[in-house]
Amino acid sequence: MILTAWFLVLAAAVDPAAEFLSTFCISCHGEKVQMGNRRFDRGALSAADMAAVVRRVESGTMPPRQARQPGETERQAFLLHVAKQGPESVVLRRLNRREYRNTIGDLLHLDMDQFDPTSRFPRDQQYAHMDNIGETLVTSGYLLEQYLDAAEAVMAKALPGAAAPPSRTWVFKDHFRQQKELDGARTRNKMMHLMLLYEHPRTPHYEGAYAPLHAFPEGVPYDGIYEVKVQVEALHRKNPYDPKLFGMDPEAPFRLGIVAGNARAGYLQHEQPIQPQLAEPVDVPDGGPHWFTFRVRLDKGYQPRFTFPNGRALWQAGSR
């Protein structure tokens, strides 16, 4: 058998609500008769008319007793279909991590730059790239445990001790370890009294990108405002090499940045999940040394780390 032609017939979809109205309602609410001054034979009903129909069908007062009656299956199918056409109800949901964190900060007037009580919460599930859809925001036993831990941390942050902490000074002058890629050569050349910065903080290698205080892993003991003084030299901004090797503008002055770091969050010489900029970067004149003073806010456990915001940005063969 050879198929010489084929046809696709698309039947018009039947609207169950319209079919129900046509079968059981039009005789009283059609072209000739409009009981209650309502007419249902001119297309889609208004929301008010459909709500009235649903109320009457649910109560059993429509169709009237003397008229043709739908079976219980037909009645429930109609009501279910109409219910599905209406707007979905809003699901009562929990806050996602971002909303929880922002709410805590607003409610208790807390500085959240270095404080994240949701850090151990499970990741919020997403639907269509949205993380605030109620149906996907699951609440588990583990999350409830983290809520309790977060509440304790929040209260400790919001209700500090009544007595002001004592003023204290730390001085660091030597033994500035940075990372294994640098420390070997620095030790051989007797340069451990210096911290070297030569790389932009967002390059993938993190060699010379951050200058932390490894001798201060515990960080500051209290939340508060701290004064940080640092001596800096800007060397070799002008050099005989092709600027394209480094991805730097040789005409721009070197800049010194300062960000927060926490030894409990990972390697201090690497980028960390929470590392707010503590102050605006400053231009460093060539040569030196030059003294700079920063007045910064640090939370308990954090320390200042220095960066080179316009440092070397490219790694190319032969440029190391």
mmCIF file of C-alpha atoms in Angstrom, residues 7-317:
data_model
loop_
_atom_site.group_PDB
_atom_site.id
_atom_site.type_symbol
_atom_site.label_atom_id
_atom_site.label_comp_id
_atom_site.label_asym_id
_atom_site.label_seq_id
_atom_site.Cartn_x
_atom_site.Cartn_y
_atom_site.Cartn_z
ATOM 1 C CA PHE A 7 -4.345 14.877 6.518
ATOM 2 C CA LEU A 8 -4.121 16.213 10.040
ATOM 3 C CA VAL A 9 -7.401 17.339 11.525
ATOM 4 C CA LEU A 10 -7.146 19.479 14.645
ATOM 5 C CA ALA A 11 -10.362 19.369 16.570
ATOM 6 C CA ALA A 12 -11.266 22.473 18.494
ATOM 7 C CA ALA A 13 -10.683 21.987 22.187
ATOM 8 C CA VAL A 14 -13.895 21.735 24.133
ATOM 9 C CA ASP A 15 -14.131 23.990 27.174
ATOM 10 C CA PRO A 16 -15.745 21.879 29.935
ATOM 11 C CA ALA A 17 -17.153 24.996 31.604
ATOM 12 C CA ALA A 18 -18.758 26.249 28.396
ATOM 13 C CA GLU A 19 -20.153 22.785 27.708
ATOM 14 C CA PHE A 20 -21.648 22.601 31.209
ATOM 15 C CA LEU A 21 -23.247 26.037 30.854
ATOM 16 C CA SER A 22 -24.617 25.195 27.409
ATOM 17 C CA THR A 23 -26.128 21.955 28.655
ATOM 18 C CA PHE A 24 -27.573 23.023 31.992
ATOM 19 C CA CYS A 25 -27.817 26.839 32.095
ATOM 20 C CA ILE A 26 -28.611 28.341 28.685
ATOM 21 C CA SER A 27 -32.313 27.476 28.848
ATOM 22 C CA CYS A 28 -32.690 29.950 31.732
ATOM 23 C CA HIS A 29 -29.849 32.342 30.866
ATOM 24 C CA GLY A 30 -29.773 32.493 27.075
ATOM 25 C CA GLU A 31 -31.008 34.634 24.232
ATOM 26 C CA LYS A 32 -34.712 34.251 24.990
ATOM 27 C CA VAL A 33 -34.716 34.055 28.780
ATOM 28 C CA GLN A 34 -32.357 35.834 31.189
ATOM 29 C CA MET A 35 -33.409 34.868 34.684
ATOM 30 C CA GLY A 36 -31.833 37.070 37.317
ATOM 31 C CA ASN A 37 -30.838 39.381 34.456
ATOM 32 C CA ARG A 38 -27.924 37.083 33.629
ATOM 33 C CA ARG A 39 -27.024 35.796 30.172
ATOM 34 C CA PHE A 40 -24.426 33.047 29.603
ATOM 35 C CA ASP A 41 -24.535 32.470 25.836
ATOM 36 C CA ARG A 42 -22.267 35.296 24.682
ATOM 37 C CA GLY A 43 -18.792 33.909 25.236
ATOM 38 C CA ALA A 44 -16.653 33.882 28.347
ATOM 39 C CA LEU A 45 -18.349 34.935 31.550
ATOM 40 C CA SER A 46 -17.136 37.767 33.709
ATOM 41 C CA ALA A 47 -15.427 36.847 36.953
ATOM 42 C CA ALA A 48 -18.482 38.024 38.899
ATOM 43 C CA ASP A 49 -20.887 35.914 36.812
ATOM 44 C CA MET A 50 -18.681 32.813 37.042
ATOM 45 C CA ALA A 51 -18.364 33.254 40.804
ATOM 46 C CA ALA A 52 -22.171 33.419 41.053
ATOM 47 C CA VAL A 53 -22.532 30.254 38.954
ATOM 48 C CA VAL A 54 -20.003 28.386 41.092
ATOM 49 C CA ARG A 55 -21.806 29.373 44.305
ATOM 50 C CA ARG A 56 -25.157 28.184 42.942
ATOM 51 C CA VAL A 57 -23.775 24.922 41.550
ATOM 52 C CA GLU A 58 -21.941 24.180 44.805
ATOM 53 C CA SER A 59 -25.080 24.834 46.866
ATOM 54 C CA GLY A 60 -27.261 22.786 44.509
ATOM 55 C CA THR A 61 -29.668 25.668 43.793
ATOM 56 C CA MET A 62 -28.706 25.788 40.118
ATOM 57 C CA PRO A 63 -29.967 24.354 37.879
ATOM 58 C CA PRO A 64 -33.388 24.704 39.559
ATOM 59 C CA ARG A 65 -35.161 21.493 40.592
ATOM 60 C CA GLN A 66 -37.557 21.499 37.654
ATOM 61 C CA ALA A 67 -34.693 21.783 35.128
ATOM 62 C CA ARG A 68 -32.355 19.101 33.843
ATOM 63 C CA GLN A 69 -29.850 18.208 36.553
ATOM 64 C CA PRO A 70 -26.156 17.335 36.131
ATOM 65 C CA GLY A 71 -24.866 14.177 37.722
ATOM 66 C CA GLU A 72 -22.561 14.476 40.713
ATOM 67 C CA THR A 73 -19.570 13.552 38.535
ATOM 68 C CA GLU A 74 -20.425 16.301 36.043
ATOM 69 C CA ARG A 75 -20.978 18.806 38.846
ATOM 70 C CA GLN A 76 -17.616 18.084 40.491
ATOM 71 C CA ALA A 77 -15.781 18.065 37.154
ATOM 72 C CA PHE A 78 -17.182 21.519 36.365
ATOM 73 C CA LEU A 79 -16.242 22.937 39.764
ATOM 74 C CA LEU A 80 -12.748 21.437 39.580
ATOM 75 C CA HIS A 81 -12.191 22.840 36.097
ATOM 76 C CA VAL A 82 -13.268 26.344 37.136
ATOM 77 C CA ALA A 83 -11.070 26.202 40.238
ATOM 78 C CA LYS A 84 -8.040 25.336 38.109
ATOM 79 C CA GLN A 85 -8.640 28.320 35.832
ATOM 80 C CA GLY A 86 -8.452 30.848 38.640
ATOM 81 C CA PRO A 87 -5.248 32.351 40.003
ATOM 82 C CA GLU A 88 -3.250 30.004 42.184
ATOM 83 C CA SER A 89 -3.264 30.790 45.861
ATOM 84 C CA VAL A 90 -0.110 32.208 47.410
ATOM 85 C CA VAL A 91 1.825 29.520 49.259
ATOM 86 C CA LEU A 92 2.807 30.393 52.807
ATOM 87 C CA ARG A 93 6.571 29.986 52.677
ATOM 88 C CA ARG A 94 9.690 30.465 54.715
ATOM 89 C CA LEU A 95 12.273 33.139 53.965
ATOM 90 C CA ASN A 96 15.117 32.137 51.712
ATOM 91 C CA ARG A 97 18.700 32.673 52.870
ATOM 92 C CA ARG A 98 19.030 36.129 51.345
ATOM 93 C CA GLU A 99 15.705 37.321 52.759
ATOM 94 C CA TYR A 100 16.490 35.897 56.198
ATOM 95 C CA ARG A 101 19.864 37.631 56.300
ATOM 96 C CA ASN A 102 18.459 40.981 55.140
ATOM 97 C CA THR A 103 15.523 40.756 57.554
ATOM 98 C CA ILE A 104 17.815 40.090 60.522
ATOM 99 C CA GLY A 105 19.974 43.066 59.568
ATOM 100 C CA ASP A 106 16.991 45.406 59.184
ATOM 101 C CA LEU A 107 15.131 44.175 62.250
ATOM 102 C CA LEU A 108 18.060 44.373 64.672
ATOM 103 C CA HIS A 109 20.062 47.129 62.941
ATOM 104 C CA LEU A 110 23.101 44.884 62.510
ATOM 105 C CA ASP A 111 26.007 45.424 60.142
ATOM 106 C CA MET A 112 25.874 42.261 58.005
ATOM 107 C CA ASP A 113 28.969 42.869 55.867
ATOM 108 C CA GLN A 114 31.028 40.369 57.871
ATOM 109 C CA PHE A 115 28.216 38.447 59.559
ATOM 110 C CA ASP A 116 26.213 35.740 57.826
ATOM 111 C CA PRO A 117 24.024 33.674 60.191
ATOM 112 C CA THR A 118 22.856 31.611 57.183
ATOM 113 C CA SER A 119 26.300 30.328 56.217
ATOM 114 C CA ARG A 120 25.414 26.769 57.285
ATOM 115 C CA PHE A 121 21.874 26.787 55.865
ATOM 116 C CA PRO A 122 21.260 24.384 52.960
ATOM 117 C CA ARG A 123 21.265 26.031 49.555
ATOM 118 C CA ASP A 124 17.811 27.252 48.525
ATOM 119 C CA GLN A 125 16.286 25.267 45.676
ATOM 120 C CA GLN A 126 15.532 27.235 42.526
ATOM 121 C CA TYR A 127 12.631 27.086 40.108
ATOM 122 C CA ALA A 128 13.007 28.917 36.785
ATOM 123 C CA HIS A 129 16.110 30.616 38.221
ATOM 124 C CA MET A 130 14.077 31.977 41.151
ATOM 125 C CA ASP A 131 14.961 31.095 44.743
ATOM 126 C CA ASN A 132 11.847 32.505 46.426
ATOM 127 C CA ILE A 133 9.153 30.130 45.119
ATOM 128 C CA GLY A 134 7.230 28.747 48.082
ATOM 129 C CA GLU A 135 6.685 25.273 46.656
ATOM 130 C CA THR A 136 10.437 24.684 46.324
ATOM 131 C CA LEU A 137 11.560 26.140 49.669
ATOM 132 C CA VAL A 138 11.726 22.962 51.715
ATOM 133 C CA THR A 139 12.035 23.064 55.502
ATOM 134 C CA SER A 140 14.034 20.140 56.880
ATOM 135 C CA GLY A 141 15.076 18.997 60.328
ATOM 136 C CA TYR A 142 18.635 20.032 59.563
ATOM 137 C CA LEU A 143 17.489 23.534 58.603
ATOM 138 C CA LEU A 144 15.521 23.849 61.848
ATOM 139 C CA GLU A 145 18.703 23.006 63.783
ATOM 140 C CA GLN A 146 20.555 25.704 61.862
ATOM 141 C CA TYR A 147 17.777 28.184 62.659
ATOM 142 C CA LEU A 148 18.431 27.603 66.369
ATOM 143 C CA ASP A 149 22.190 28.039 65.947
ATOM 144 C CA ALA A 150 21.623 31.169 63.852
ATOM 145 C CA ALA A 151 19.314 32.614 66.514
ATOM 146 C CA GLU A 152 22.028 32.182 69.156
ATOM 147 C CA ALA A 153 24.619 33.856 66.927
ATOM 148 C CA VAL A 154 22.250 36.721 66.130
ATOM 149 C CA MET A 155 21.432 37.340 69.795
ATOM 150 C CA ALA A 156 25.117 37.296 70.717
ATOM 151 C CA LYS A 157 25.732 39.868 67.995
ATOM 152 C CA ALA A 158 22.743 42.052 68.867
ATOM 153 C CA LEU A 159 23.211 41.978 72.650
ATOM 154 C CA PRO A 160 26.917 42.492 73.387
ATOM 155 C CA GLY A 161 28.278 42.793 76.891
ATOM 156 C CA ALA A 162 27.472 45.942 78.818
ATOM 157 C CA ALA A 163 31.127 46.817 79.479
ATOM 158 C CA ALA A 164 33.133 48.350 76.639
ATOM 159 C CA PRO A 165 36.112 46.187 75.604
ATOM 160 C CA PRO A 166 39.564 47.496 76.531
ATOM 161 C CA SER A 167 41.674 49.321 73.956
ATOM 162 C CA ARG A 168 44.466 47.162 72.572
ATOM 163 C CA THR A 169 47.339 47.481 70.091
ATOM 164 C CA TRP A 170 49.014 44.830 67.904
ATOM 165 C CA VAL A 171 52.316 45.418 66.118
ATOM 166 C CA PHE A 172 53.641 43.201 63.302
ATOM 167 C CA LYS A 173 57.135 43.889 61.962
ATOM 168 C CA ASP A 174 58.555 40.584 60.717
ATOM 169 C CA HIS A 175 57.903 36.938 59.790
ATOM 170 C CA PHE A 176 55.325 37.868 57.183
ATOM 171 C CA ARG A 177 54.537 34.501 55.655
ATOM 172 C CA GLN A 178 52.289 34.707 52.605
ATOM 173 C CA GLN A 179 52.174 31.400 50.726
ATOM 174 C CA LYS A 180 54.482 28.624 49.670
ATOM 175 C CA GLU A 181 54.868 30.010 46.131
ATOM 176 C CA LEU A 182 56.591 33.080 47.574
ATOM 177 C CA ASP A 183 57.976 32.173 50.977
ATOM 178 C CA GLY A 184 60.873 30.013 49.772
ATOM 179 C CA ALA A 185 62.448 32.745 47.658
ATOM 180 C CA ARG A 186 61.648 35.397 50.254
ATOM 181 C CA THR A 187 63.373 33.389 52.989
ATOM 182 C CA ARG A 188 66.496 32.847 50.862
ATOM 183 C CA ASN A 189 66.633 36.559 50.075
ATOM 184 C CA LYS A 190 65.961 37.602 53.674
ATOM 185 C CA MET A 191 62.719 39.356 52.764
ATOM 186 C CA MET A 192 60.380 37.947 55.418
ATOM 187 C CA HIS A 193 60.110 41.406 56.962
ATOM 188 C CA LEU A 194 58.112 42.405 53.860
ATOM 189 C CA MET A 195 54.753 41.457 52.378
ATOM 190 C CA LEU A 196 54.797 41.384 48.582
ATOM 191 C CA LEU A 197 51.825 42.270 46.409
ATOM 192 C CA TYR A 198 52.056 42.052 42.647
ATOM 193 C CA GLU A 199 48.855 40.404 41.432
ATOM 194 C CA HIS A 200 45.258 41.540 41.029
ATOM 195 C CA PRO A 201 43.101 39.849 43.731
ATOM 196 C CA ARG A 202 40.765 38.126 41.254
ATOM 197 C CA THR A 203 43.297 36.235 39.141
ATOM 198 C CA PRO A 204 43.142 32.416 39.409
ATOM 199 C CA HIS A 205 46.602 31.823 40.884
ATOM 200 C CA TYR A 206 46.445 33.942 44.069
ATOM 201 C CA GLU A 207 50.212 34.371 44.066
ATOM 202 C CA GLY A 208 50.903 37.751 45.594
ATOM 203 C CA ALA A 209 47.218 38.720 45.474
ATOM 204 C CA TYR A 210 46.556 39.050 49.212
ATOM 205 C CA ALA A 211 48.822 40.110 52.076
ATOM 206 C CA PRO A 212 47.266 38.646 55.249
ATOM 207 C CA LEU A 213 48.580 38.418 58.792
ATOM 208 C CA HIS A 214 49.193 34.691 59.255
ATOM 209 C CA ALA A 215 50.561 35.462 62.720
ATOM 210 C CA PHE A 216 47.100 36.760 63.658
ATOM 211 C CA PRO A 217 44.821 33.812 62.715
ATOM 212 C CA GLU A 218 42.377 34.447 65.556
ATOM 213 C CA GLY A 219 41.556 37.914 64.236
ATOM 214 C CA VAL A 220 40.282 40.737 66.398
ATOM 215 C CA PRO A 221 38.631 39.734 69.700
ATOM 216 C CA TYR A 222 35.644 42.106 69.501
ATOM 217 C CA ASP A 223 33.369 43.720 66.957
ATOM 218 C CA GLY A 224 34.416 47.326 66.632
ATOM 219 C CA ILE A 225 36.261 50.125 64.870
ATOM 220 C CA TYR A 226 39.992 49.570 64.441
ATOM 221 C CA GLU A 227 42.789 51.820 63.227
ATOM 222 C CA VAL A 228 45.185 50.084 60.851
ATOM 223 C CA LYS A 229 48.556 51.671 60.062
ATOM 224 C CA VAL A 230 50.733 50.226 57.317
ATOM 225 C CA GLN A 231 54.028 51.206 55.699
ATOM 226 C CA VAL A 232 54.075 50.796 51.910
ATOM 227 C CA GLU A 233 56.554 51.104 49.060
ATOM 228 C CA ALA A 234 55.573 51.212 45.376
ATOM 229 C CA LEU A 235 58.415 49.697 43.324
ATOM 230 C CA HIS A 236 59.038 49.119 39.614
ATOM 231 C CA ARG A 237 55.918 50.765 38.248
ATOM 232 C CA LYS A 238 58.163 52.013 35.459
ATOM 233 C CA ASN A 239 60.084 49.081 33.994
ATOM 234 C CA PRO A 240 61.554 48.021 30.619
ATOM 235 C CA TYR A 241 59.016 45.248 29.998
ATOM 236 C CA ASP A 242 56.078 45.281 27.602
ATOM 237 C CA PRO A 243 52.938 46.311 29.590
ATOM 238 C CA LYS A 244 50.934 43.737 27.622
ATOM 239 C CA LEU A 245 52.731 40.998 29.543
ATOM 240 C CA PHE A 246 51.143 42.123 32.778
ATOM 241 C CA GLY A 247 47.784 43.627 31.818
ATOM 242 C CA MET A 248 48.601 46.808 33.739
ATOM 243 C CA ASP A 249 48.551 50.497 32.909
ATOM 244 C CA PRO A 250 52.104 51.724 33.605
ATOM 245 C CA GLU A 251 50.877 55.332 33.806
ATOM 246 C CA ALA A 252 48.449 54.656 36.668
ATOM 247 C CA PRO A 253 49.788 54.866 40.234
ATOM 248 C CA PHE A 254 49.786 51.658 42.242
ATOM 249 C CA ARG A 255 46.767 51.310 44.535
ATOM 250 C CA LEU A 256 46.538 49.709 47.959
ATOM 251 C CA GLY A 257 43.284 48.067 49.010
ATOM 252 C CA ILE A 258 42.163 46.561 52.298
ATOM 253 C CA VAL A 259 39.572 43.783 52.717
ATOM 254 C CA ALA A 260 38.415 41.583 55.588
ATOM 255 C CA GLY A 261 39.543 37.986 56.025
ATOM 256 C CA ASN A 262 38.732 35.147 58.400
ATOM 257 C CA ALA A 263 41.044 32.160 58.930
ATOM 258 C CA ARG A 264 38.025 29.936 59.680
ATOM 259 C CA ALA A 265 36.613 30.656 56.218
ATOM 260 C CA GLY A 266 39.616 29.297 54.308
ATOM 261 C CA TYR A 267 43.082 30.289 53.166
ATOM 262 C CA LEU A 268 43.785 33.889 54.043
ATOM 263 C CA GLN A 269 45.816 34.342 50.851
ATOM 264 C CA HIS A 270 42.804 33.326 48.714
ATOM 265 C CA GLU A 271 39.491 34.955 47.904
ATOM 266 C CA GLN A 272 36.872 34.219 50.590
ATOM 267 C CA PRO A 273 33.052 34.061 50.528
ATOM 268 C CA ILE A 274 32.789 37.085 52.835
ATOM 269 C CA GLN A 275 35.475 39.696 52.257
ATOM 270 C CA PRO A 276 33.963 43.180 52.222
ATOM 271 C CA GLN A 277 36.116 46.112 51.226
ATOM 272 C CA LEU A 278 36.987 47.842 54.479
ATOM 273 C CA ALA A 279 38.009 51.192 52.992
ATOM 274 C CA GLU A 280 38.479 52.876 49.641
ATOM 275 C CA PRO A 281 41.769 51.918 47.925
ATOM 276 C CA VAL A 282 44.462 54.609 48.072
ATOM 277 C CA ASP A 283 47.034 55.700 45.493
ATOM 278 C CA VAL A 284 50.605 54.918 46.528
ATOM 279 C CA PRO A 285 53.296 57.313 45.231
ATOM 280 C CA ASP A 286 56.374 55.744 43.671
ATOM 281 C CA GLY A 287 59.192 54.899 46.014
ATOM 282 C CA GLY A 288 58.721 55.319 49.696
ATOM 283 C CA PRO A 289 58.194 54.052 52.256
ATOM 284 C CA HIS A 290 54.875 55.810 52.864
ATOM 285 C CA TRP A 291 52.590 55.461 55.875
ATOM 286 C CA PHE A 292 48.839 55.008 55.437
ATOM 287 C CA THR A 293 46.175 54.856 58.122
ATOM 288 C CA PHE A 294 42.795 53.172 57.667
ATOM 289 C CA ARG A 295 39.914 53.383 60.112
ATOM 290 C CA VAL A 296 37.870 50.230 59.532
ATOM 291 C CA ARG A 297 35.121 48.135 61.058
ATOM 292 C CA LEU A 298 36.011 44.518 61.856
ATOM 293 C CA ASP A 299 33.827 41.809 63.337
ATOM 294 C CA LYS A 300 35.192 39.360 65.878
ATOM 295 C CA GLY A 301 37.468 36.790 64.225
ATOM 296 C CA TYR A 302 38.283 38.944 61.182
ATOM 297 C CA GLN A 303 41.558 40.626 60.269
ATOM 298 C CA PRO A 304 42.611 43.151 57.622
ATOM 299 C CA ARG A 305 44.213 41.866 54.407
ATOM 300 C CA PHE A 306 45.940 44.119 51.906
ATOM 301 C CA THR A 307 45.380 43.903 48.151
ATOM 302 C CA PHE A 308 46.699 45.408 44.924
ATOM 303 C CA PRO A 309 43.474 46.348 43.022
ATOM 304 C CA ASN A 310 45.274 47.392 39.828
ATOM 305 C CA GLY A 311 48.028 44.792 40.044
ATOM 306 C CA ARG A 312 49.130 42.261 37.495
ATOM 307 C CA ALA A 313 46.096 40.767 35.759
ATOM 308 C CA LEU A 314 47.566 38.463 33.090
ATOM 309 C CA TRP A 315 49.600 35.278 33.199
ATOM 310 C CA GLN A 316 51.361 34.546 29.925
ATOM 311 C CA ALA A 317 54.075 32.092 28.964
#
